Short mmCIF file of C-alpha atoms in Angstrom, two decimals:
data_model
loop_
_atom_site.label_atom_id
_atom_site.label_comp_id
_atom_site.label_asym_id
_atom_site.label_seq_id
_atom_site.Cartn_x
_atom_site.Cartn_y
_atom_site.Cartn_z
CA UNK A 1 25.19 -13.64 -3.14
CA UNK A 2 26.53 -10.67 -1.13
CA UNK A 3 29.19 -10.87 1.11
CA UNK A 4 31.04 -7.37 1.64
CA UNK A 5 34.38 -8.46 4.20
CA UNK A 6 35.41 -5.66 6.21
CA UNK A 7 38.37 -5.54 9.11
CA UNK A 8 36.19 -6.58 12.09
CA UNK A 9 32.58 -7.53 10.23
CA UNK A 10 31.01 -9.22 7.38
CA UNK A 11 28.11 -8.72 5.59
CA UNK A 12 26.60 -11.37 3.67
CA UNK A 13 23.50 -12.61 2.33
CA UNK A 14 21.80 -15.21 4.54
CA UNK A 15 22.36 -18.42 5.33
CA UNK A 16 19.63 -20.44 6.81
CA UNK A 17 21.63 -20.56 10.04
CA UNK A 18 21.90 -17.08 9.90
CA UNK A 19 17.93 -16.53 9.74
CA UNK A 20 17.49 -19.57 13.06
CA UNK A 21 20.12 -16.88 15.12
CA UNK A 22 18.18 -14.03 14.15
CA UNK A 23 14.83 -15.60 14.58
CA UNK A 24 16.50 -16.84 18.71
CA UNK A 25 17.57 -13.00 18.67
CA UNK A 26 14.11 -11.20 17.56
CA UNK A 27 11.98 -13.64 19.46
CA UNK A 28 13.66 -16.27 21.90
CA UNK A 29 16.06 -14.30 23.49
CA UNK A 30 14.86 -13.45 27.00
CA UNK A 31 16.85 -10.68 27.82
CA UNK A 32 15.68 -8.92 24.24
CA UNK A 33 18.72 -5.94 25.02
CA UNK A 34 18.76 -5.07 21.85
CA UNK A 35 15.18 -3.76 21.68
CA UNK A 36 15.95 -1.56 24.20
CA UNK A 37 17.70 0.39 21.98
CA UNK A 38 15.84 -0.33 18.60
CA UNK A 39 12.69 0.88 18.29
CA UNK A 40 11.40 0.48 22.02
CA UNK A 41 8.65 2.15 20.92
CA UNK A 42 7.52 0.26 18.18
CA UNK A 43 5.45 -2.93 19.58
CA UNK A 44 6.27 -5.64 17.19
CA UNK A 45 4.62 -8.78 16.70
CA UNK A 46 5.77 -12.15 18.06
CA UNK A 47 5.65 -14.59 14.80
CA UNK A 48 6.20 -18.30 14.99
CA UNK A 49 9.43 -19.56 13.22
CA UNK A 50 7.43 -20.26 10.16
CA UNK A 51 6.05 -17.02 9.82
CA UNK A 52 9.23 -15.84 10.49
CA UNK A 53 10.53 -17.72 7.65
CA UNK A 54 7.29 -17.00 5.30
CA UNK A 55 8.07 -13.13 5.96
CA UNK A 56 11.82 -13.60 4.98
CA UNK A 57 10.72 -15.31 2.10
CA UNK A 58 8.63 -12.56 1.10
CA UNK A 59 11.49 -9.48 1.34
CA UNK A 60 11.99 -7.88 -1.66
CA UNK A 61 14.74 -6.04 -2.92
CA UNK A 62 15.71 -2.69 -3.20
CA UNK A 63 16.99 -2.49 -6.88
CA UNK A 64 17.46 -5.79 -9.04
CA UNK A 65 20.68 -8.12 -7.33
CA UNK A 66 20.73 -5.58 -4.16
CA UNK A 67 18.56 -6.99 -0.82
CA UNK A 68 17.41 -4.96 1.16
CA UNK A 69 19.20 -6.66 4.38
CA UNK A 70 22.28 -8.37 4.74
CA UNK A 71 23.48 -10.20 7.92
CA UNK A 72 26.77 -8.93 10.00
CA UNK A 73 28.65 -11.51 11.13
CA UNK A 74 32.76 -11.70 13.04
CA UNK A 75 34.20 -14.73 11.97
CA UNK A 76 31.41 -16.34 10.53
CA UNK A 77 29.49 -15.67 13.48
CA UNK A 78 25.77 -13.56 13.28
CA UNK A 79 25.78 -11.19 15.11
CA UNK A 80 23.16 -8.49 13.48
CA UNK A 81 21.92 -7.28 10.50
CA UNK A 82 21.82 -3.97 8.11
CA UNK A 83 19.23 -3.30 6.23
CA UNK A 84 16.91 -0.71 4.59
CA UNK A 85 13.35 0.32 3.22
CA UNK A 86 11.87 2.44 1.13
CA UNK A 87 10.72 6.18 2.04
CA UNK A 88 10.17 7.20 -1.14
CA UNK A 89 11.24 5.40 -4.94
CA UNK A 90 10.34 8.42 -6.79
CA UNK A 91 12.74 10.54 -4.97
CA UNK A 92 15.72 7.23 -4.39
CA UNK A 93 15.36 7.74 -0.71
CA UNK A 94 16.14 4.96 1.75
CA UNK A 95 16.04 4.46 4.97
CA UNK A 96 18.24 2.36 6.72
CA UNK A 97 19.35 0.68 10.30
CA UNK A 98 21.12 -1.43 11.64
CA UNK A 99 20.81 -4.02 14.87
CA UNK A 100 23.71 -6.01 16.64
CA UNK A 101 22.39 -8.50 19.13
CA UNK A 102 24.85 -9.54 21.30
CA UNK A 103 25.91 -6.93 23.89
CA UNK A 104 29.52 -8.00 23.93
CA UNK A 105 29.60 -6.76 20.82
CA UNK A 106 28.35 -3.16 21.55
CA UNK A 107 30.80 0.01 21.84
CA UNK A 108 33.83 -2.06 20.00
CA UNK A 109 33.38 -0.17 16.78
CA UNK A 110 31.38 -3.39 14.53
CA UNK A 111 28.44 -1.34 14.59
CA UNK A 112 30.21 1.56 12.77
CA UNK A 113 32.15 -0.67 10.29
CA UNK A 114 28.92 -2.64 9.10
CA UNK A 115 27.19 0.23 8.79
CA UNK A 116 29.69 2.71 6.87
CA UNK A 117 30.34 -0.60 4.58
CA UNK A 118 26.55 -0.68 4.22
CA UNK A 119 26.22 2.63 3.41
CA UNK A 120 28.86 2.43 1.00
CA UNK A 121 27.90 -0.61 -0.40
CA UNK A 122 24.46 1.11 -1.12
CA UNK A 123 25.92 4.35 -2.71
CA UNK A 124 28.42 2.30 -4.90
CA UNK A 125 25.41 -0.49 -6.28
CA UNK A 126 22.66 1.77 -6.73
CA UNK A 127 21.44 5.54 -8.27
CA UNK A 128 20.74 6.35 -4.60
CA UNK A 129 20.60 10.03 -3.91
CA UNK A 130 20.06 10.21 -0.41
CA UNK A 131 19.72 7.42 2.56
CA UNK A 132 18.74 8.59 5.50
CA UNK A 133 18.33 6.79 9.60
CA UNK A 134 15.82 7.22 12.27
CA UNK A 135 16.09 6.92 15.64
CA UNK A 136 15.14 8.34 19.34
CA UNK A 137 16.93 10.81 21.51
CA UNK A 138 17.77 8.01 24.02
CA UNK A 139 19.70 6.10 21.49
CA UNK A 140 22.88 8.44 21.52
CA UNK A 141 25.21 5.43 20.05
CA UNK A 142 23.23 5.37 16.64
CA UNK A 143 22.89 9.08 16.86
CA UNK A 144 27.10 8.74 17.35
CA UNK A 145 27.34 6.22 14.50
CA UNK A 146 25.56 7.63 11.94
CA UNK A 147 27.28 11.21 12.46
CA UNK A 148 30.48 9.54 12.15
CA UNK A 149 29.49 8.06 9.05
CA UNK A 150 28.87 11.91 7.98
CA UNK A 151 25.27 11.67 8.37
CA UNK A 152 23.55 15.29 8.89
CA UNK A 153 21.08 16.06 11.69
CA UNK A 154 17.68 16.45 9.87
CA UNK A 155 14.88 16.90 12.33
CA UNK A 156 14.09 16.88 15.64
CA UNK A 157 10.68 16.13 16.36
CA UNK A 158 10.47 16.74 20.15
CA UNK A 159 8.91 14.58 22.59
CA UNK A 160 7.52 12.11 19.89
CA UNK A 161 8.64 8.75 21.68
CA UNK A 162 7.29 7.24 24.42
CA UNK A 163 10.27 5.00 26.18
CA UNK A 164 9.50 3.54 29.91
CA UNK A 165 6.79 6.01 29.96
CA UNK A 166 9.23 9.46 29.61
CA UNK A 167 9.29 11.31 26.78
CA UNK A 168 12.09 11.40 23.88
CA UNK A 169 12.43 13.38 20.47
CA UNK A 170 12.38 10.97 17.22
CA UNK A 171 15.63 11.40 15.48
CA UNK A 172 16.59 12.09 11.40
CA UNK A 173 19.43 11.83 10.09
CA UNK A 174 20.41 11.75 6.06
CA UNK A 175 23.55 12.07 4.00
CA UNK A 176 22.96 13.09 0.27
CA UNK A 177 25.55 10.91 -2.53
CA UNK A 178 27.43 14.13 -2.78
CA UNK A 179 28.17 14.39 0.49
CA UNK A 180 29.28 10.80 0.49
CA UNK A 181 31.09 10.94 -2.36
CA UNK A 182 33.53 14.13 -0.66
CA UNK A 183 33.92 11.91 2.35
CA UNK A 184 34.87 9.22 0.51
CA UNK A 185 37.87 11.02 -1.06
CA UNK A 186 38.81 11.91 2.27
CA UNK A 187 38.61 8.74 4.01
CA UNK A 188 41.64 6.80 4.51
CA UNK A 189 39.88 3.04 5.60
CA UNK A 190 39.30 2.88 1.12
#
């Protein structure tokens, strides 16, 4: 069981009512505000709670004893999740995201916490040699994040999204383990 405590957000391994908020979040939630900033793009499937459950069930993880997501909770609450997938095993590439639900908890810096302790958590647990993010041109607060978290601008593939019918470039951003490992030194939050 993971759970990685930072000043404002947990991560943790899930709970069962962890996976019923996130399953309300994904696929009850009228509003859906977070999917207008993750992947509007990418039309995703509604699945009944048990399929839901079935596909949780079936995650697999990224190295032996490391999952590939964890839930990001603020006093015990969920309010997102971290996670990653594979680009490439031969070359110990990851990609990874991250979602928070609520909008209260948007711009108040959880985002950045959960995801420099993911990306640290990542780094520290596995022979990872680079994890890298993508994202659109219209999502400037992950574009923010990640940069902040020392992440490198990649590519720029313009015009490659298609958000409320106007184009946006796709986004890649990547941060090698030695480029992690000098900001680490540097870092003061350790």
């Amino acid at each position: 069981m993971v759970n990685i405590v930072g000043k404002k957000v947990t991560l943790r391994s899930a709970t069962s009512a962890d996976l019923d908020a996130l399953y309300f979040w994904k696929y009850v939630d009228e509003e859906q505000a977070a999917k207008q900033w993750n992947g509007p793009y990418i039309p995703e499937k509604h699945l009944t709670k048990n399929e839901f459950l079935k596909e949780w069930a079936n995650d697999d993880e990224l190295f032996q004893g490391i999952p590939n997501t964890l839930m990001m909770t603020v006093n015990g609450q969920f309010i997102g999740v971290v996670g990653a997938h594979w680009v490439d095993p031969n070359t110990n590439w990851l990609e990874t995201g991250i979602v928070t639900y609520p909008s209260a908890y948007w711009n108040g810096g959880y985002g950045s916490e959960a995801y420099r302790l993911w990306i640290d958590y990542l780094f520290q647990n596995t022979p990872l040699h680079r994890i890298g993010m993508s994202t659109w041109s219209g999502n400037e607060r992950m574009m923010h994040v990640a940069e902040k978290l020392g992440m490198q601008l990649e590519a720029r593939i313009r015009d490659a999204r298609i958000v409320d019918g106007k184009y946006y470039d796709a986004i890649k951003m990547g941060i090698l383990r030695s480029e992690w490992e000098k900001q680490k030194l540097n870092r003061n939050d350790l």
